[in-house]
Coordinates of C-alpha atoms in Angstrom, one line a residue:
Chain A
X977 CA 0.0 0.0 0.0
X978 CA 1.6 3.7 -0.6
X979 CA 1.5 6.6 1.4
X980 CA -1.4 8.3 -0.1
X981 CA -3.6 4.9 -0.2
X982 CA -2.5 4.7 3.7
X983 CA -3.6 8.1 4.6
X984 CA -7.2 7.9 2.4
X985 CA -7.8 4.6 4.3
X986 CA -7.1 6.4 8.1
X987 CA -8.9 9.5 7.2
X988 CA -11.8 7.4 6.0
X989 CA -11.6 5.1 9.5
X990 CA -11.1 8.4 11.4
X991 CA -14.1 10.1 10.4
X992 CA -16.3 6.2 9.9
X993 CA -15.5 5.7 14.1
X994 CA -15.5 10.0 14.9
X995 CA -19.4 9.9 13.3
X996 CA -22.1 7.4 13.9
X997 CA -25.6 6.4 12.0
X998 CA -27.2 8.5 14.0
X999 CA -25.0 11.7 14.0
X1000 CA -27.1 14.6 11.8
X1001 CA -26.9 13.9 8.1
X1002 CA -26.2 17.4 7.2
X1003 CA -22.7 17.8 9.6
X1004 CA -21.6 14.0 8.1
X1005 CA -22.0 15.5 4.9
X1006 CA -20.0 18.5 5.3
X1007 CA -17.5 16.5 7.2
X1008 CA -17.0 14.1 4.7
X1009 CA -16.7 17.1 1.9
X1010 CA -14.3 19.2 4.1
X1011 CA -12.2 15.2 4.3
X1012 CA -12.5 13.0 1.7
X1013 CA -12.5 15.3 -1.5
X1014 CA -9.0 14.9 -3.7
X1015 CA -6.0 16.7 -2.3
X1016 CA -2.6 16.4 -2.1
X1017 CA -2.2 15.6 1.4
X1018 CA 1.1 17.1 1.7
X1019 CA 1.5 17.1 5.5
X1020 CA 0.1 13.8 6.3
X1021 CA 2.9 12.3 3.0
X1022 CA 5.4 14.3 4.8
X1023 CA 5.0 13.3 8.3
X1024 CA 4.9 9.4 7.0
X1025 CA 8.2 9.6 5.0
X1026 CA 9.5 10.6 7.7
X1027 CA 8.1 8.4 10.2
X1028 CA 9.2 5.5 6.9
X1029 CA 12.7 7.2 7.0
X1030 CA 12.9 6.5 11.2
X1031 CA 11.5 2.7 11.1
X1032 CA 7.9 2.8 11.0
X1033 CA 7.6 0.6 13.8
X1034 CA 4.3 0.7 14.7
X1035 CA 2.2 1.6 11.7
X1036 CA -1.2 2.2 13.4
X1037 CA 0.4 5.0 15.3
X1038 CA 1.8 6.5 12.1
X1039 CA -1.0 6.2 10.1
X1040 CA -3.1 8.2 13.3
X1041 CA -0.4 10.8 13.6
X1042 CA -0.9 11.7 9.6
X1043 CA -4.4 11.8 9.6
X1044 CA -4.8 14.2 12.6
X1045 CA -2.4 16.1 10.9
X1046 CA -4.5 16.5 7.5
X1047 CA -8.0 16.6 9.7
X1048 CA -6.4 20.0 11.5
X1049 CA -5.3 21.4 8.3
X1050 CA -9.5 20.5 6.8
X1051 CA -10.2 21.9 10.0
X1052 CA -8.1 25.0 9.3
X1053 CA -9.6 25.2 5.8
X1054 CA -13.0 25.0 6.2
X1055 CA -12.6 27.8 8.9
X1056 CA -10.1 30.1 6.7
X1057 CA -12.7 29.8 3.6
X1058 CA -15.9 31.4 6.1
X1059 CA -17.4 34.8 5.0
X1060 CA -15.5 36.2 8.1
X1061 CA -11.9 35.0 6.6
X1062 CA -11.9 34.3 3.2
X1063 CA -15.3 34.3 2.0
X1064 CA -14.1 31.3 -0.6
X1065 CA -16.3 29.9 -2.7
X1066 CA -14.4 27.3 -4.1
X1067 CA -11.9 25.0 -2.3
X1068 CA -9.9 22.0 -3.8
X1069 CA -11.8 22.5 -7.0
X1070 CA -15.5 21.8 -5.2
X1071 CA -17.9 24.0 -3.1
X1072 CA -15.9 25.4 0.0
X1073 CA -17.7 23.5 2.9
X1074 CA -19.7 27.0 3.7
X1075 CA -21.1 27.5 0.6
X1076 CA -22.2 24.0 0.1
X1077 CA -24.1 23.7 3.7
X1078 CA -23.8 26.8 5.0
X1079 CA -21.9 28.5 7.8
X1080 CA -23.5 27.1 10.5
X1081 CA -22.2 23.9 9.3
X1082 CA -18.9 24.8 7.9
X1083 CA -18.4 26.2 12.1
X1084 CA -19.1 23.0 13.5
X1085 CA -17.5 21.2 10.9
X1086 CA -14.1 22.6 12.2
X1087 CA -14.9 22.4 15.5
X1088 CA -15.6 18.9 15.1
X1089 CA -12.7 17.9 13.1
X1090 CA -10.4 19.5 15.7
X1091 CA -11.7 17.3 18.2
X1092 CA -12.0 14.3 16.0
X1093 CA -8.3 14.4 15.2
X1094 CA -7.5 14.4 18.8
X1095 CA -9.6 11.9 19.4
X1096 CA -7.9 10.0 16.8
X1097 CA -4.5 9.9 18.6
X1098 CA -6.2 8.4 21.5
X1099 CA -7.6 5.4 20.1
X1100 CA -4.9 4.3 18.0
X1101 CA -2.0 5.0 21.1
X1102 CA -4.4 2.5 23.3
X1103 CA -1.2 -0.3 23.3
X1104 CA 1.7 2.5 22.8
X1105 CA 0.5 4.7 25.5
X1106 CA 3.8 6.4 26.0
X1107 CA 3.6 7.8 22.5
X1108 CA 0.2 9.4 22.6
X1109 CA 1.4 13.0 25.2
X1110 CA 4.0 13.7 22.8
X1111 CA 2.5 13.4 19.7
X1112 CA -0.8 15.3 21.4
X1113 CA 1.4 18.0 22.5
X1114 CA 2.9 18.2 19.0
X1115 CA 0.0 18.4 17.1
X1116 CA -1.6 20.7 19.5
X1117 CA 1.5 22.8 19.5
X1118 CA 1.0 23.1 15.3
X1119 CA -2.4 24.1 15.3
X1120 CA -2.6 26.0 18.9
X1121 CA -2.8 29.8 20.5
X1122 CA 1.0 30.0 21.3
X1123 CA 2.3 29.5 17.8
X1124 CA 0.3 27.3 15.8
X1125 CA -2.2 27.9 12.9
X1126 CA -5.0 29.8 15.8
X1127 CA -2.4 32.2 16.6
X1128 CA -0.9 32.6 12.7
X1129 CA -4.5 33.3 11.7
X1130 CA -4.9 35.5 14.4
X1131 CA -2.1 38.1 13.2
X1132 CA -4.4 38.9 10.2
X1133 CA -6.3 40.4 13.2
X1134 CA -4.1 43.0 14.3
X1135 CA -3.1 46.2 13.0
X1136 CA 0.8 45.6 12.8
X1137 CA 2.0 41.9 11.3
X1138 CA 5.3 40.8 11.1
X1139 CA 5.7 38.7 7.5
X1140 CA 8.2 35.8 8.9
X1141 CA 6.2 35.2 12.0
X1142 CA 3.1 35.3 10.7
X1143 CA 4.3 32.9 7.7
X1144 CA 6.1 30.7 10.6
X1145 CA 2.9 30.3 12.0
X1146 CA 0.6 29.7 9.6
X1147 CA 1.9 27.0 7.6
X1148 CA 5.0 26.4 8.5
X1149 CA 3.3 24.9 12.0
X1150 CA 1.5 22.0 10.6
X1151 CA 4.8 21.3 8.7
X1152 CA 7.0 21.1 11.7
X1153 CA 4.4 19.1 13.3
X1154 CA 4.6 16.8 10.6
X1155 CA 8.0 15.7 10.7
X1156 CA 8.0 15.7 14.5
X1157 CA 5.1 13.5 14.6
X1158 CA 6.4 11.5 11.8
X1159 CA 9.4 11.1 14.1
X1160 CA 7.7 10.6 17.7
X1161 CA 5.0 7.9 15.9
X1162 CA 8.4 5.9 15.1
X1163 CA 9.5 6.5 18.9
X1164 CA 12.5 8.7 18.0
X1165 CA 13.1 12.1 19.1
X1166 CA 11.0 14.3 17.3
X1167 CA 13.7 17.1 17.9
X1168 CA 15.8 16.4 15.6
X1169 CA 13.6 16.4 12.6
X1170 CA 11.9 19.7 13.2
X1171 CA 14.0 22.2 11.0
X1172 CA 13.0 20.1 7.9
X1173 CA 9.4 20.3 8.8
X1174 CA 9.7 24.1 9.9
X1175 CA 11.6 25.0 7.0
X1176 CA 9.4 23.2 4.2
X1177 CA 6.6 24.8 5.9
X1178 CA 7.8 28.4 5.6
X1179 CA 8.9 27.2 2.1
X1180 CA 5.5 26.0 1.0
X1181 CA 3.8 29.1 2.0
X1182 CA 6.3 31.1 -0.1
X1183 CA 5.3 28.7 -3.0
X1184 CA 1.8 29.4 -2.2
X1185 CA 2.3 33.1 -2.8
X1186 CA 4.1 32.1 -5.8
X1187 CA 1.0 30.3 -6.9
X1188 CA -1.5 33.2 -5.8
X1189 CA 0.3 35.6 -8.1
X1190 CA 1.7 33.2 -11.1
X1191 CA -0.9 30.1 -10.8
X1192 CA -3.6 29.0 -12.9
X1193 CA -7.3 28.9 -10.9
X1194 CA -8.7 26.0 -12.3
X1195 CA -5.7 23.8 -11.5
X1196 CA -5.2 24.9 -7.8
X1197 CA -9.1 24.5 -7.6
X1198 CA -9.1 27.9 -6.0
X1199 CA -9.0 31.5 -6.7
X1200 CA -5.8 33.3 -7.8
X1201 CA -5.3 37.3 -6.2
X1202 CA -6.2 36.5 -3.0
X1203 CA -3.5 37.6 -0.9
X1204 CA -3.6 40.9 -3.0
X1205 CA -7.5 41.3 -3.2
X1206 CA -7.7 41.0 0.7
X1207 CA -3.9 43.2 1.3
X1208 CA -2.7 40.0 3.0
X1209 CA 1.2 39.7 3.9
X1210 CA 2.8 37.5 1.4
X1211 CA 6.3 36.8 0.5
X1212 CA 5.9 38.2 -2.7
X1213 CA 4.8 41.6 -2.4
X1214 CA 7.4 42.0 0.5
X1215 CA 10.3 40.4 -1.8
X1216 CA 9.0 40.2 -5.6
X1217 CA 9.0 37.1 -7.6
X1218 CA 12.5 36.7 -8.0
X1219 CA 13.2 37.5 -4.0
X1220 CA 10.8 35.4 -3.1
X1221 CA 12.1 32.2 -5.6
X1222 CA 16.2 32.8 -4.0
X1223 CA 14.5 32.7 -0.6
X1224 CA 12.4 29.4 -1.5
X1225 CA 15.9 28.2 -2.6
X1226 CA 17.5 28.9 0.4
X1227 CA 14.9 27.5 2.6
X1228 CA 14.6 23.9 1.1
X1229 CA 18.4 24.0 0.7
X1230 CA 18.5 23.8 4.6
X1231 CA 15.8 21.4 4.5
X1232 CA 17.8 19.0 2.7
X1233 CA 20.9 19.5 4.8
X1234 CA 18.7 19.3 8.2
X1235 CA 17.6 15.5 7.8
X1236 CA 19.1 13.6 10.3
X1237 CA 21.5 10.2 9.2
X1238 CA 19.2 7.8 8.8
X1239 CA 18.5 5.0 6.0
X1240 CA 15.9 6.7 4.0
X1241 CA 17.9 9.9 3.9
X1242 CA 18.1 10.0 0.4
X1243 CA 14.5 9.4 -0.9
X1244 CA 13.0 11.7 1.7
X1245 CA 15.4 14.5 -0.3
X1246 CA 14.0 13.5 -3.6
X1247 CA 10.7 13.4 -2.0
X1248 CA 10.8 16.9 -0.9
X1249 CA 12.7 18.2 -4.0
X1250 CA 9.7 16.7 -6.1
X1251 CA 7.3 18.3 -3.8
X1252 CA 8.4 21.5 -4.2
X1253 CA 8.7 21.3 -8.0
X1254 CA 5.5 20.1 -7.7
X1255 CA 3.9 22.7 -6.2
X1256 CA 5.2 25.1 -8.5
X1257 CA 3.3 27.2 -12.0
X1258 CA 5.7 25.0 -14.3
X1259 CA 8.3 27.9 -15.5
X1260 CA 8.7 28.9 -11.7
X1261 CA 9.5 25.1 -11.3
X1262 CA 12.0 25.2 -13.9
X1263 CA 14.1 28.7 -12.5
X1264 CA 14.1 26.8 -8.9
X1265 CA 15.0 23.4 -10.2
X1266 CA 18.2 25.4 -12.0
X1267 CA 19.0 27.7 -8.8
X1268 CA 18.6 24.6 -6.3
X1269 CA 21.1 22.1 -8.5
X1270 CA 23.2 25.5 -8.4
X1271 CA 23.9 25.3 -4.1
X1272 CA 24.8 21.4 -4.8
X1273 CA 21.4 19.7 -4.0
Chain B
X843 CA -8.8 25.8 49.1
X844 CA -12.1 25.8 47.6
X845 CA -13.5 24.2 44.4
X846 CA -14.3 27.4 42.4
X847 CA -10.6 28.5 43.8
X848 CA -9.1 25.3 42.4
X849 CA -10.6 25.8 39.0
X850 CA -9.9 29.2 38.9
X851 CA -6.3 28.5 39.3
X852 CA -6.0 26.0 36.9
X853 CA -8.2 28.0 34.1
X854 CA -5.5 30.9 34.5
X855 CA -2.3 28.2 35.0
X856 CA -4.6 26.6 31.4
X857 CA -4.4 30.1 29.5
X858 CA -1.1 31.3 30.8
X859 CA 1.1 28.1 29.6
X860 CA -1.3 28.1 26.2
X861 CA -0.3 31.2 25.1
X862 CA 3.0 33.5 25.1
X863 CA 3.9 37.2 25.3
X864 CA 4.4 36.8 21.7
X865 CA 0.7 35.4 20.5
X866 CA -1.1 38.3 19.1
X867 CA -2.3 40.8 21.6
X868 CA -6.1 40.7 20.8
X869 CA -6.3 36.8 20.4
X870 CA -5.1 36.9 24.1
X871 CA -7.6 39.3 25.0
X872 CA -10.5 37.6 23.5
X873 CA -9.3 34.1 25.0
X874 CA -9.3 35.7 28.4
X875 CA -12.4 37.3 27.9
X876 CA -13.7 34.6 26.7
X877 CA -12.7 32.0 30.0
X878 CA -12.2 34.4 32.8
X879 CA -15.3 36.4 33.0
X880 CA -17.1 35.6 36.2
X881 CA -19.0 32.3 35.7
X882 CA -20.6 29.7 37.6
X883 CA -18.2 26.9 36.7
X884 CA -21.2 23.9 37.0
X885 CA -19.4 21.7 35.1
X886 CA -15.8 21.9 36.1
X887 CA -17.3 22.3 40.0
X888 CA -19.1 18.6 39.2
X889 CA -16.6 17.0 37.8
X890 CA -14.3 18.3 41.0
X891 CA -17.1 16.9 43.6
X892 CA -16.9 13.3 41.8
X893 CA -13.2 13.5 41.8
X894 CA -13.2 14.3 45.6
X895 CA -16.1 11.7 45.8
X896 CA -13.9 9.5 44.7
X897 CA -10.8 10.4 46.7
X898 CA -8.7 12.9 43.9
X899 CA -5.8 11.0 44.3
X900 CA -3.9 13.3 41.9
X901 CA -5.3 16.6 42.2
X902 CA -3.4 17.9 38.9
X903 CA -5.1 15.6 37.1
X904 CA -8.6 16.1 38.8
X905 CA -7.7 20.0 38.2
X906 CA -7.0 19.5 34.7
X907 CA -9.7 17.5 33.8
X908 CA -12.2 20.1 35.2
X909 CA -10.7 22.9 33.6
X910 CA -10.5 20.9 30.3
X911 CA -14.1 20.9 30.6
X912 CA -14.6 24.6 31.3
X913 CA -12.3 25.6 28.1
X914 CA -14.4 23.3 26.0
X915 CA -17.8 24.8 27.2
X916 CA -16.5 28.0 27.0
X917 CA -15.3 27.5 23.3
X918 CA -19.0 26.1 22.3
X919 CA -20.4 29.7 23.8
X920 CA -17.8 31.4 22.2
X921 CA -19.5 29.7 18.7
X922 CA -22.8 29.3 19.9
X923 CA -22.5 33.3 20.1
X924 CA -21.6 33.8 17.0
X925 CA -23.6 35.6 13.9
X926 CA -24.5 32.6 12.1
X927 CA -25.9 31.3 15.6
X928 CA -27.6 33.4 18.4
X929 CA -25.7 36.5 17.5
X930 CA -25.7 37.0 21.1
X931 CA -24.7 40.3 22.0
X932 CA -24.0 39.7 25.7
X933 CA -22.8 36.5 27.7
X934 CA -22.0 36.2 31.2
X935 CA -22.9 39.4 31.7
X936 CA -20.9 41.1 29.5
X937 CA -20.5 41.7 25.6
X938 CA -20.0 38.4 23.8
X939 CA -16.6 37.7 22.5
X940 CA -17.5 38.6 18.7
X941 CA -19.2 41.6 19.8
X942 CA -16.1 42.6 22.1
X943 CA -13.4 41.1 19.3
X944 CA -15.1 40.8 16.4
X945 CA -16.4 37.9 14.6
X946 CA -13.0 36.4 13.0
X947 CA -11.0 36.5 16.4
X948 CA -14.2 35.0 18.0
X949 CA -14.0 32.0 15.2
X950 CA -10.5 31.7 16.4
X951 CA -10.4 32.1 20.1
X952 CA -13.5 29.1 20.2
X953 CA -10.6 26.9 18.0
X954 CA -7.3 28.0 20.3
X955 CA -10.2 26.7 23.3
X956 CA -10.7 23.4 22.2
X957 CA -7.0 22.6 21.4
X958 CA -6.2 23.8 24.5
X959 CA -8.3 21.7 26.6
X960 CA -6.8 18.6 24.6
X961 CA -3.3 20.5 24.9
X962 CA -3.8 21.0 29.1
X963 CA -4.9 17.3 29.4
X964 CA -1.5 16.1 27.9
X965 CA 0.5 18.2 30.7
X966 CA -0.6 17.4 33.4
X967 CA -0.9 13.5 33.0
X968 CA 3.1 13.2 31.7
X969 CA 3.5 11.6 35.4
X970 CA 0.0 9.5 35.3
X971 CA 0.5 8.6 31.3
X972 CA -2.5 5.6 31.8
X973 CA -5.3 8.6 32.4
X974 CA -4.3 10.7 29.4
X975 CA -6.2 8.5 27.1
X976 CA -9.2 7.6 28.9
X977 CA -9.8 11.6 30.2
X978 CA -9.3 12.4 26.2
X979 CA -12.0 10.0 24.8
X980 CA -14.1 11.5 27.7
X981 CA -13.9 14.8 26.6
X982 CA -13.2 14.4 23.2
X983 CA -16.7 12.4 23.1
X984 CA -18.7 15.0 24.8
X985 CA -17.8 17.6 22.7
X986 CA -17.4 15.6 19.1
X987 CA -19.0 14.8 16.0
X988 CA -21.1 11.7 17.1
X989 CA -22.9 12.7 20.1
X990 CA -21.3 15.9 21.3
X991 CA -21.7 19.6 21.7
X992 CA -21.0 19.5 17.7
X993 CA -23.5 16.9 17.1
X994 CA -26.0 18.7 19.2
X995 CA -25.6 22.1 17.9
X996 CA -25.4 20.5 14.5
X997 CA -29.0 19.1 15.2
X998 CA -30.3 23.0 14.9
X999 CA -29.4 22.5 11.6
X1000 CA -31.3 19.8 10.0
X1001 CA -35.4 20.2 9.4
X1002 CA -36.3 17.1 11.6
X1003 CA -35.4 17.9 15.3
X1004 CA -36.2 14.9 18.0
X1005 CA -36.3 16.8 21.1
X1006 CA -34.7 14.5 23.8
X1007 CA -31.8 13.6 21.3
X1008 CA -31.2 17.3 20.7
X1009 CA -31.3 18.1 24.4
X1010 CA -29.4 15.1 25.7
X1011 CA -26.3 15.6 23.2
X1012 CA -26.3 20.2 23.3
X1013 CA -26.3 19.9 27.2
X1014 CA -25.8 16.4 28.4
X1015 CA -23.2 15.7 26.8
X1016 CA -20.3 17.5 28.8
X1017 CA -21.8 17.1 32.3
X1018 CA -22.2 13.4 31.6
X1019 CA -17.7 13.5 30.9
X1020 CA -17.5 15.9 33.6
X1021 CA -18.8 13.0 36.5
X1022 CA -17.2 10.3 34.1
X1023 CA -14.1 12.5 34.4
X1024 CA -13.9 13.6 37.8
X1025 CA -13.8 9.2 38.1
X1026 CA -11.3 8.8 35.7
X1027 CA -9.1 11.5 36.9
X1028 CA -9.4 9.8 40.2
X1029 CA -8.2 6.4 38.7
X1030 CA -11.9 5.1 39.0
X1031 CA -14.3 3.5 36.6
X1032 CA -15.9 6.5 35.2
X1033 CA -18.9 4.3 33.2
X1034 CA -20.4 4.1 37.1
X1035 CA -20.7 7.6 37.0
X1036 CA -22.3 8.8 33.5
X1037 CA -25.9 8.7 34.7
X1038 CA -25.6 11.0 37.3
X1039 CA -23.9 12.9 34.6
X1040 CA -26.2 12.6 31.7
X1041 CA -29.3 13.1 34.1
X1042 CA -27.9 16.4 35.8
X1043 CA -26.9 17.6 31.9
X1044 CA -30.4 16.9 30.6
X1045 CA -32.0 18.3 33.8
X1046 CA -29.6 21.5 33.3
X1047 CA -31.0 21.8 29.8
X1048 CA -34.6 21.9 31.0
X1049 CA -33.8 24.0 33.8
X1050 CA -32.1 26.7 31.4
X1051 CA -35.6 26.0 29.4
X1052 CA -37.9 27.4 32.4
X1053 CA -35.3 30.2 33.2
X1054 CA -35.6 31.2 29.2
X1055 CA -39.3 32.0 29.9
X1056 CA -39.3 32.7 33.2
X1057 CA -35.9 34.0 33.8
X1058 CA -34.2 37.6 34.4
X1059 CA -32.5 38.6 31.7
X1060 CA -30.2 40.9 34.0
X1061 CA -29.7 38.5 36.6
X1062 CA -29.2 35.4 33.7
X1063 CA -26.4 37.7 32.0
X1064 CA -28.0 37.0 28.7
X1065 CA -31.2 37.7 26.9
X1066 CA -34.1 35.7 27.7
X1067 CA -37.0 34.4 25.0
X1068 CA -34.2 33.2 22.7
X1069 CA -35.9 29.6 22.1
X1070 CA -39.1 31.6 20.9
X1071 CA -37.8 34.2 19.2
X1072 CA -35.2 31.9 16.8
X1073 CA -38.2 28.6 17.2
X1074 CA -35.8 26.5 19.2
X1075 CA -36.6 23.1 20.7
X1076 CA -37.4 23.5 24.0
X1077 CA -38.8 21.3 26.6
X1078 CA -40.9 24.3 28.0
X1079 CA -42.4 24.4 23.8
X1080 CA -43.1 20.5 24.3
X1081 CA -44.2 20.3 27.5
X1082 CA -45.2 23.6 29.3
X1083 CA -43.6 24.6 32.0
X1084 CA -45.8 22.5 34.8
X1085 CA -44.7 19.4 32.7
X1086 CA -41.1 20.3 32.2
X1087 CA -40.9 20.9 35.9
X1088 CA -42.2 17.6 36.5
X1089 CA -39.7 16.0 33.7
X1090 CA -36.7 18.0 35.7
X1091 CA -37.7 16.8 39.3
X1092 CA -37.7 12.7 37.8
X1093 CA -34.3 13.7 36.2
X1094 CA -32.9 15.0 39.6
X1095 CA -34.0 11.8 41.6
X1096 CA -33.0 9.1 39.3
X1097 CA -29.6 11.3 39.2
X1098 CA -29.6 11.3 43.2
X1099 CA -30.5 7.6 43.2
X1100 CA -27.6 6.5 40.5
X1101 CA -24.5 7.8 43.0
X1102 CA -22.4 4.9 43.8
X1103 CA -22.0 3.9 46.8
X1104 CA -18.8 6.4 48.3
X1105 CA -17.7 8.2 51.5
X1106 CA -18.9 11.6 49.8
X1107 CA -22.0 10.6 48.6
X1108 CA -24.4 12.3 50.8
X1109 CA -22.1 15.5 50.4
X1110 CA -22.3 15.2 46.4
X1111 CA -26.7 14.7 46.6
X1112 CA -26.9 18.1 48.8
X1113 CA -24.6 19.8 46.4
X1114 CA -26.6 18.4 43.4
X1115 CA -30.1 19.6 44.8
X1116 CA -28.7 23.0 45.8
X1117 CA -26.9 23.5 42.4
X1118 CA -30.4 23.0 40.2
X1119 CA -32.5 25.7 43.2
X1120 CA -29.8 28.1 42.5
X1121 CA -30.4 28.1 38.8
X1122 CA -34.2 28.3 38.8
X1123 CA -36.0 31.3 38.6
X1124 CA -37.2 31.7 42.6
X1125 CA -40.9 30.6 42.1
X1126 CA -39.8 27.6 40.2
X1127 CA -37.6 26.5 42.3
X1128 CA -39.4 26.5 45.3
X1129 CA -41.9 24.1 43.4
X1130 CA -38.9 22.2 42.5
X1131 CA -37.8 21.6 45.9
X1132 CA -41.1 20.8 47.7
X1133 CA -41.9 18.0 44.7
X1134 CA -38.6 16.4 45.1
X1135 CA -39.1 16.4 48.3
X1136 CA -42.6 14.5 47.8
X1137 CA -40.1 11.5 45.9
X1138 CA -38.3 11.0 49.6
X1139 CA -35.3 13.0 48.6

């Protein structure tokens, strides 16, 4: 079974023990629709390559510990795209979960998924129970008031933000959580793997500005201009495109030099090369494939 | 020390280890505003008398357990408030947190809430590591998608309510994990203790029913005649308020009557009789009292 197949099939089991028959029809549906429709599942892939790259001993725990991870960022999503935030219509190429049942529904969607994702690492930590506080704390860390996702969301809020905090926050978060959990579901010291996750975070949210201003809406399966249409910080209008592409270099080149020893050193660096590229409007991907082979990687 | 003292403490020690100097100044604000306003604590103070009930071992634990509690019911009025919802203007006497903050930063601070009662649980257990995942699954199931607060809330959104169901998962809910929890923080079986819980919950929900229509909107801190004015189930709607009084008073003695058999059991049915006269309107609960009374209790 791959990753992605691994992470569909925990997601689905998450959310098939989270809701019953007889929870309301309308909340399953959103649920399901803020969950199961297509996406990359970058975070939960990241934190299992590198739970892979440390052993994988106990699957069950590293499957839980990526889908938590990808129900927060759903959660994240669904509450980003309200009228409040956002006001997005579209999300992942569907409906955003507001507009398809409403914002009633797209609150307590969120709500629920934060709790669902916790409850997730519970059940599956029942026989490993000195895993689950660490991996609770690490995932609550990504996603809490402190310096998780609440609080990056929060700068948009106030009158003065601070570009590399608030982009540390945001997104990069979830991505440190991800290798850290990747690392703590394998019982190794999530420490040690947390510039990679920290650093691909901040790097993914530069590509994402990248995306809004260079990016084509019908493939992202969201609206382009964002950032600029609601005077959001982004790395691009603080650094321009081609500032923003040296400092994407930079960033993953640490990445790659961050990963600890360890047997699957080498495919989680093509791994997260191919990401990136990924991730990119194909003549950005090009200029950063040229400028990254440049520093050695 | 005192109960409401205990929880107090362990709400501030809660918000103060949650978030930083360096979290965004009005997020903090509206989380404190949010938990520390002046409130009756019912739920924390219940699951505290089980705990004690039951001997409270580990008083970090009980202490964290009740305050997880508290952030998680203050995180569903923090929603519950919102727009989409009530659009309450005031709450515990004082504007609601989207009035006060604003309607993104209320969104956000209900969020922060609920991972920081999952967050808070994981702290204070690191010494007692076999009562981190029972107290989660408590909590998590109170509040979650199945037959939590989220379910229960989620109810006001489809066409077909069924009353009871509605009642026992909005209210029920988290008093029925607060007794389960004030057990299992105390290294008890908390399945002994969920009736009393679920009974006092539902009995709460009626109660808050009779004070809606016969309440003081001053003295309640809120605005009274919301059930009417936005066609809300309510047991006073299904059953009048002679027959919701009787339904409360065979809620309140089947409650009294589950308590298990433990040295602080007669302290536990005064404190339960004397918590549901405080929160009825004066008439009413003088009625109360003299027909539980009539059932030998």
């Amino acid at each position: 079974m791959d990753a992605l197949q691994r992470i569909e099939q925990a997601l689905e089991a998450a959310i098939a023990k989270g809701m019953g028959d007889d929870s309301p029809p309308l909340l399953r549906q959103a649920v399901r629709h803020a969950v199961l429709t297509p996406a990359s599942r970058v975070r939960p892939r990241l934190c299992l390559a590198v739970a892979l790259a440390c052993g994988d001993d106990v699957p069950a725990v590293t499957d839980a510990a990526a889908a938590s991870l990808e129900l927060l960022h759903c959660a994240s999503l669904v509450h980003d795209d309200l009228p409040c935030f956002d006001d997005a219509d579209m999300r992942r190429g569907q409906p955003s979960v507001h507009r398809a049942y409403g914002e009633r529904l797209a609150v307590l969607a969120g709500d629920g998924l934060i709790v669902l994702a916790f409850e997730n690492l519970a059940w599956h930590t029942l026989r490993h129970p000195e895993r689950l506080a660490p991996l609770l704390m690490i995932v609550g860390r990504a996603v809490g008031l402190k310096d998780g996702i609440v609080a990056g969301q929060a700068w948009e809020c106030e009158e003065q933000v601070e570009l590399s905090e608030y982009h540390r926050q945001k997104t990069a978060a979830l991505f440190a959580a991800a290798t850290e959990a990747g690392a703590a579901a394998a019982g190794r010291n999530p420490a040690e793997w947390r510039t990679l996750g920290a650093n691909l975070g901040e790097a993914y949210q530069v590509a994402d500005d990248l995306r809004d201003v260079a990016g084509d809406a019908e493939e992202l399966g969201k609206p382009v201009g964002q950032d600029a249409a609601h005077a959001r910080p982004s790395a691009v209008a603080a650094l321009g495109v081609d500032g923003a592409l040296e400092r994407l270099v930079g960033l993953i080149r640490e990445a790659l030099d961050s990963i600890p020893t360890c047997p699957g050193a080498d495919k989680l660096r093509a791994l997260v090369v191919g990401e990136m590229q990924r991730l990119l409007p194909p003549p950005i991907a090009d200029d950063f494939a040229q400028r990254l082979a440049a520093t050695g990687h």
